[in-house]
């Protein structure tokens, strides 16, 4: 199996998040973005809706055999960002300005290395990490799960998508109002959406062609699945992180909406690149 195809997508998304975040950190003191918006913009420009859109689209286009690579890649993407974003945000405080008050600019004192390490460990043990870890351990050790727990988790899993869409819908009016008031720069929103739906998958297509086993039908399915994982719109779960860690739902919702509007136009372009 072409397992190497699984890695470029998540690695490229994670590396792009760091690069975009560093670029924005250098630009932030000039007043182009509020401090809290930096991580949100970088997050939404790199983390795609790999579970709710990526897996169904991959299996719909490539058939049931795409379920395995798509499922593995969506798990890698989600773990990378659900664990990595809170940990990285605690580590750097979204950056060099952690020692200053965003309101007054007065020095608050930098946290010690010990406090940074404790903060990273605390952020890493979030509900997503604990849930996935418990599931993996249960499967590896073949621990039987009681029916009452399976029934409950199945009901919760079925409610995840409607609840996520409901929350995203609630954030739409505020996002549009924020763009009109320019508290969320329109140029930043469109740039982040373009990176997510055009630039990131285009770079990914080039990288994936170097590692994909395109001479076999299996390799083609895995390549297509990896490309779709990079091309899907911003993850709706990014809105939850933006609310929990940054109190910036407007910035996240604006970018998510923009990527959803661009996606029907950009996906055919990405699929064309895959066949060239």
Short mmCIF file of C-alpha atoms in Angstrom, two decimals:
data_model
loop_
_atom_site.label_atom_id
_atom_site.label_comp_id
_atom_site.label_asym_id
_atom_site.label_seq_id
_atom_site.Cartn_x
_atom_site.Cartn_y
_atom_site.Cartn_z
CA UNK A 1 0.00 0.00 0.00
CA UNK A 2 1.26 3.51 -0.80
CA UNK A 3 1.42 4.59 2.87
CA UNK A 4 3.78 7.43 1.97
CA UNK A 5 0.85 9.27 0.38
CA UNK A 6 -0.74 9.63 3.82
CA UNK A 7 1.95 11.92 5.18
CA UNK A 8 2.32 14.95 2.83
CA UNK A 9 -1.22 16.22 3.44
CA UNK A 10 -1.12 16.54 7.24
CA UNK A 11 2.56 17.53 7.28
CA UNK A 12 2.04 20.19 4.61
CA UNK A 13 -1.03 21.55 6.42
CA UNK A 14 0.80 21.72 9.75
CA UNK A 15 3.91 23.32 8.25
CA UNK A 16 1.78 25.88 6.40
CA UNK A 17 0.03 26.79 9.66
CA UNK A 18 3.37 27.55 11.30
CA UNK A 19 4.65 29.56 8.32
CA UNK A 20 1.46 31.63 8.02
CA UNK A 21 1.40 32.22 11.77
CA UNK A 22 5.01 33.46 11.77
CA UNK A 23 4.34 35.78 8.83
CA UNK A 24 1.30 37.25 10.57
CA UNK A 25 3.22 37.65 13.82
CA UNK A 26 5.77 39.83 12.05
CA UNK A 27 3.00 41.87 10.47
CA UNK A 28 0.72 42.16 13.51
CA UNK A 29 2.48 45.08 15.29
CA UNK A 30 1.60 47.29 12.33
CA UNK A 31 -2.05 46.99 13.25
CA UNK A 32 -3.24 44.81 10.39
CA UNK A 33 -4.71 42.19 12.72
CA UNK A 34 -5.73 42.01 16.33
CA UNK A 35 -3.50 39.73 18.33
CA UNK A 36 -6.27 37.17 18.88
CA UNK A 37 -6.94 36.86 15.14
CA UNK A 38 -3.47 35.65 14.17
CA UNK A 39 -3.88 32.03 15.17
CA UNK A 40 -7.46 31.92 13.88
CA UNK A 41 -6.45 33.07 10.40
CA UNK A 42 -3.56 30.61 10.22
CA UNK A 43 -5.77 27.79 11.53
CA UNK A 44 -8.64 28.35 9.11
CA UNK A 45 -6.24 28.76 6.17
CA UNK A 46 -4.75 25.29 6.71
CA UNK A 47 -7.18 22.97 8.54
CA UNK A 48 -9.79 21.51 6.22
CA UNK A 49 -13.17 19.92 6.86
CA UNK A 50 -11.66 16.49 6.30
CA UNK A 51 -14.28 14.49 8.22
CA UNK A 52 -17.65 15.94 7.23
CA UNK A 53 -16.73 16.75 3.62
CA UNK A 54 -13.40 15.09 2.83
CA UNK A 55 -14.33 11.47 3.51
CA UNK A 56 -17.76 11.55 1.78
CA UNK A 57 -16.35 13.34 -1.29
CA UNK A 58 -13.37 10.98 -1.53
CA UNK A 59 -15.55 7.86 -1.33
CA UNK A 60 -18.09 9.39 -3.70
CA UNK A 61 -15.48 10.14 -6.37
CA UNK A 62 -13.12 7.20 -5.93
CA UNK A 63 -15.43 4.53 -4.56
CA UNK A 64 -15.53 2.59 -1.28
CA UNK A 65 -11.81 1.75 -1.53
CA UNK A 66 -11.08 5.41 -0.74
CA UNK A 67 -12.57 4.94 2.72
CA UNK A 68 -9.36 3.59 4.23
CA UNK A 69 -6.93 6.32 3.09
CA UNK A 70 -9.52 9.06 3.61
CA UNK A 71 -10.33 7.81 7.11
CA UNK A 72 -6.68 7.60 8.13
CA UNK A 73 -5.87 11.03 6.72
CA UNK A 74 -8.82 12.74 8.37
CA UNK A 75 -7.74 11.28 11.71
CA UNK A 76 -4.16 12.54 11.20
CA UNK A 77 -5.38 16.01 10.18
CA UNK A 78 -7.76 16.36 13.10
CA UNK A 79 -5.31 15.09 15.70
CA UNK A 80 -2.62 17.40 14.36
CA UNK A 81 -4.74 20.51 14.76
CA UNK A 82 -6.93 19.58 17.73
CA UNK A 83 -3.84 18.74 19.76
CA UNK A 84 -1.24 20.89 18.03
CA UNK A 85 -3.11 24.19 17.95
CA UNK A 86 -3.83 24.46 21.70
CA UNK A 87 -0.33 23.21 22.54
CA UNK A 88 1.44 25.55 20.13
CA UNK A 89 -0.70 28.47 21.21
CA UNK A 90 0.24 27.84 24.84
CA UNK A 91 3.90 27.42 23.92
CA UNK A 92 4.36 30.67 22.02
CA UNK A 93 1.31 32.55 23.26
CA UNK A 94 0.82 33.35 19.57
CA UNK A 95 3.95 34.91 19.92
CA UNK A 96 6.47 37.34 20.97
CA UNK A 97 3.78 39.67 22.30
CA UNK A 98 2.69 37.38 25.12
CA UNK A 99 4.54 39.54 27.58
CA UNK A 100 2.42 42.58 26.79
CA UNK A 101 -1.15 43.43 27.51
CA UNK A 102 -3.11 43.62 24.22
CA UNK A 103 -5.08 46.55 25.60
CA UNK A 104 -2.36 48.68 27.15
CA UNK A 105 0.88 47.30 25.79
CA UNK A 106 2.24 47.17 29.34
CA UNK A 107 4.62 44.38 30.19
CA UNK A 108 3.06 41.47 32.04
CA UNK A 109 6.28 39.46 32.28
CA UNK A 110 7.12 36.42 30.21
CA UNK A 111 6.13 33.00 31.56
CA UNK A 112 8.96 30.76 32.72
CA UNK A 113 9.95 27.67 30.68
CA UNK A 114 8.41 25.50 33.38
CA UNK A 115 5.04 27.24 33.04
CA UNK A 116 5.23 26.97 29.25
CA UNK A 117 5.86 23.21 29.44
CA UNK A 118 3.01 22.72 31.91
CA UNK A 119 0.74 24.80 29.67
CA UNK A 120 1.61 22.70 26.61
CA UNK A 121 0.98 19.43 28.45
CA UNK A 122 -2.31 20.72 29.80
CA UNK A 123 -3.45 21.82 26.35
CA UNK A 124 -2.43 18.48 24.83
CA UNK A 125 -4.75 16.52 27.13
CA UNK A 126 -7.96 17.93 25.71
CA UNK A 127 -11.18 15.93 25.15
CA UNK A 128 -10.20 15.10 21.55
CA UNK A 129 -6.86 13.62 22.59
CA UNK A 130 -8.35 11.66 25.47
CA UNK A 131 -11.20 10.34 23.33
CA UNK A 132 -9.01 9.16 20.47
CA UNK A 133 -6.45 7.72 22.87
CA UNK A 134 -9.12 5.78 24.72
CA UNK A 135 -10.51 4.42 21.47
CA UNK A 136 -7.10 3.32 20.19
CA UNK A 137 -6.23 1.60 23.49
CA UNK A 138 -9.62 -0.12 23.54
CA UNK A 139 -9.11 -1.52 20.04
CA UNK A 140 -5.49 -2.55 20.54
CA UNK A 141 -6.24 -4.36 23.79
CA UNK A 142 -9.53 -5.78 22.44
CA UNK A 143 -11.45 -4.43 25.43
CA UNK A 144 -15.20 -5.09 25.03
CA UNK A 145 -17.27 -1.94 25.13
CA UNK A 146 -20.70 -2.20 26.85
CA UNK A 147 -23.70 -1.66 24.60
CA UNK A 148 -24.90 1.27 26.68
CA UNK A 149 -21.65 3.14 25.96
CA UNK A 150 -21.73 2.25 22.25
CA UNK A 151 -25.33 3.44 21.98
CA UNK A 152 -24.54 6.72 23.71
CA UNK A 153 -21.42 7.45 21.67
CA UNK A 154 -23.25 6.57 18.45
CA UNK A 155 -26.01 9.05 19.28
CA UNK A 156 -23.44 11.75 20.07
CA UNK A 157 -21.54 11.02 16.86
CA UNK A 158 -24.72 11.37 14.83
CA UNK A 159 -25.47 14.73 16.44
CA UNK A 160 -21.99 16.14 15.79
CA UNK A 161 -22.53 17.30 12.22
CA UNK A 162 -25.94 18.98 12.76
CA UNK A 163 -24.67 20.72 15.91
CA UNK A 164 -21.50 21.93 14.16
CA UNK A 165 -23.52 23.31 11.25
CA UNK A 166 -25.98 24.94 13.66
CA UNK A 167 -23.16 26.71 15.51
CA UNK A 168 -21.58 27.79 12.22
CA UNK A 169 -24.93 29.18 11.09
CA UNK A 170 -25.29 31.19 14.29
CA UNK A 171 -21.90 32.80 13.61
CA UNK A 172 -22.71 33.90 10.04
CA UNK A 173 -24.53 37.20 10.82
CA UNK A 174 -21.79 38.30 13.20
CA UNK A 175 -19.10 37.42 10.67
CA UNK A 176 -20.75 39.45 7.92
CA UNK A 177 -21.23 42.37 10.28
CA UNK A 178 -17.58 42.19 11.34
CA UNK A 179 -16.42 42.33 7.71
CA UNK A 180 -18.64 45.35 7.05
CA UNK A 181 -17.23 47.09 10.14
CA UNK A 182 -13.72 46.05 9.05
CA UNK A 183 -12.92 44.54 12.43
CA UNK A 184 -12.12 41.47 10.33
CA UNK A 185 -10.22 42.70 7.23
CA UNK A 186 -11.85 41.47 4.01
CA UNK A 187 -8.46 41.17 2.32
CA UNK A 188 -7.27 38.86 5.10
CA UNK A 189 -10.41 36.72 4.84
CA UNK A 190 -10.11 36.32 1.07
CA UNK A 191 -6.38 35.65 1.27
CA UNK A 192 -6.86 32.94 3.88
CA UNK A 193 -9.69 31.39 1.85
CA UNK A 194 -7.54 31.44 -1.29
CA UNK A 195 -4.68 29.75 0.52
CA UNK A 196 -7.00 27.03 1.81
CA UNK A 197 -8.86 26.24 -1.40
CA UNK A 198 -6.24 27.05 -4.05
CA UNK A 199 -2.65 27.49 -2.92
CA UNK A 200 -2.42 24.71 -0.32
CA UNK A 201 -3.99 21.99 -2.51
CA UNK A 202 -1.98 23.14 -5.54
CA UNK A 203 1.28 22.77 -3.63
CA UNK A 204 0.00 19.49 -2.24
CA UNK A 205 -0.76 18.19 -5.74
CA UNK A 206 2.83 18.82 -6.78
CA UNK A 207 4.25 17.18 -3.65
CA UNK A 208 1.90 14.22 -3.86
CA UNK A 209 2.85 13.52 -7.46
CA UNK A 210 6.42 13.01 -6.27
CA UNK A 211 5.48 10.37 -3.70
CA UNK A 212 2.32 8.80 -5.14
CA UNK A 213 2.20 5.41 -6.80
CA UNK A 214 0.29 6.66 -9.81
CA UNK A 215 1.06 3.56 -11.88
CA UNK A 216 -1.53 1.52 -9.97
CA UNK A 217 -5.23 1.92 -9.39
CA UNK A 218 -4.67 1.72 -5.63
CA UNK A 219 -2.11 4.51 -5.75
CA UNK A 220 -4.45 6.68 -7.79
CA UNK A 221 -7.22 6.28 -5.21
CA UNK A 222 -4.87 7.22 -2.37
CA UNK A 223 -3.53 10.19 -4.33
CA UNK A 224 -7.03 11.47 -5.07
CA UNK A 225 -8.05 11.05 -1.42
CA UNK A 226 -5.00 12.98 -0.21
CA UNK A 227 -5.65 15.81 -2.66
CA UNK A 228 -9.29 16.11 -1.59
CA UNK A 229 -8.24 16.28 2.06
CA UNK A 230 -6.14 19.34 1.23
CA UNK A 231 -8.75 20.97 -1.02
CA UNK A 232 -11.84 20.88 1.23
CA UNK A 233 -13.07 24.09 2.92
CA UNK A 234 -11.95 25.17 6.37
CA UNK A 235 -13.00 22.91 9.21
CA UNK A 236 -16.11 23.94 11.09
CA UNK A 237 -14.37 22.70 14.24
CA UNK A 238 -11.91 25.57 13.81
CA UNK A 239 -14.76 27.82 14.94
CA UNK A 240 -14.89 25.94 18.25
CA UNK A 241 -11.15 26.45 18.81
CA UNK A 242 -11.45 30.10 17.84
CA UNK A 243 -14.19 30.60 20.41
CA UNK A 244 -12.46 28.61 23.15
CA UNK A 245 -8.93 29.97 22.82
CA UNK A 246 -9.20 33.30 21.01
CA UNK A 247 -12.76 34.63 21.44
CA UNK A 248 -12.65 35.35 17.70
CA UNK A 249 -15.67 33.63 16.22
CA UNK A 250 -16.16 36.36 13.60
CA UNK A 251 -12.75 35.87 11.98
CA UNK A 252 -13.14 32.09 11.90
CA UNK A 253 -16.69 32.17 10.56
CA UNK A 254 -15.78 34.67 7.84
CA UNK A 255 -13.01 32.46 6.49
CA UNK A 256 -15.06 29.26 6.79
CA UNK A 257 -17.92 30.80 4.82
CA UNK A 258 -15.55 32.13 2.16
CA UNK A 259 -13.92 28.73 1.64
CA UNK A 260 -17.32 27.07 1.36
CA UNK A 261 -18.32 29.54 -1.35
CA UNK A 262 -15.03 29.04 -3.24
CA UNK A 263 -14.93 25.26 -2.92
CA UNK A 264 -17.42 24.39 -5.73
CA UNK A 265 -15.25 26.44 -8.10
CA UNK A 266 -11.81 25.37 -6.88
CA UNK A 267 -12.38 21.60 -6.50
CA UNK A 268 -12.66 21.01 -10.28
CA UNK A 269 -9.38 22.91 -10.72
CA UNK A 270 -7.66 20.69 -8.17
CA UNK A 271 -9.06 17.53 -9.76
CA UNK A 272 -7.77 18.72 -13.14
CA UNK A 273 -4.30 19.16 -11.65
CA UNK A 274 -4.51 15.60 -10.39
CA UNK A 275 -5.14 14.23 -13.90
CA UNK A 276 -2.51 16.29 -15.69
#
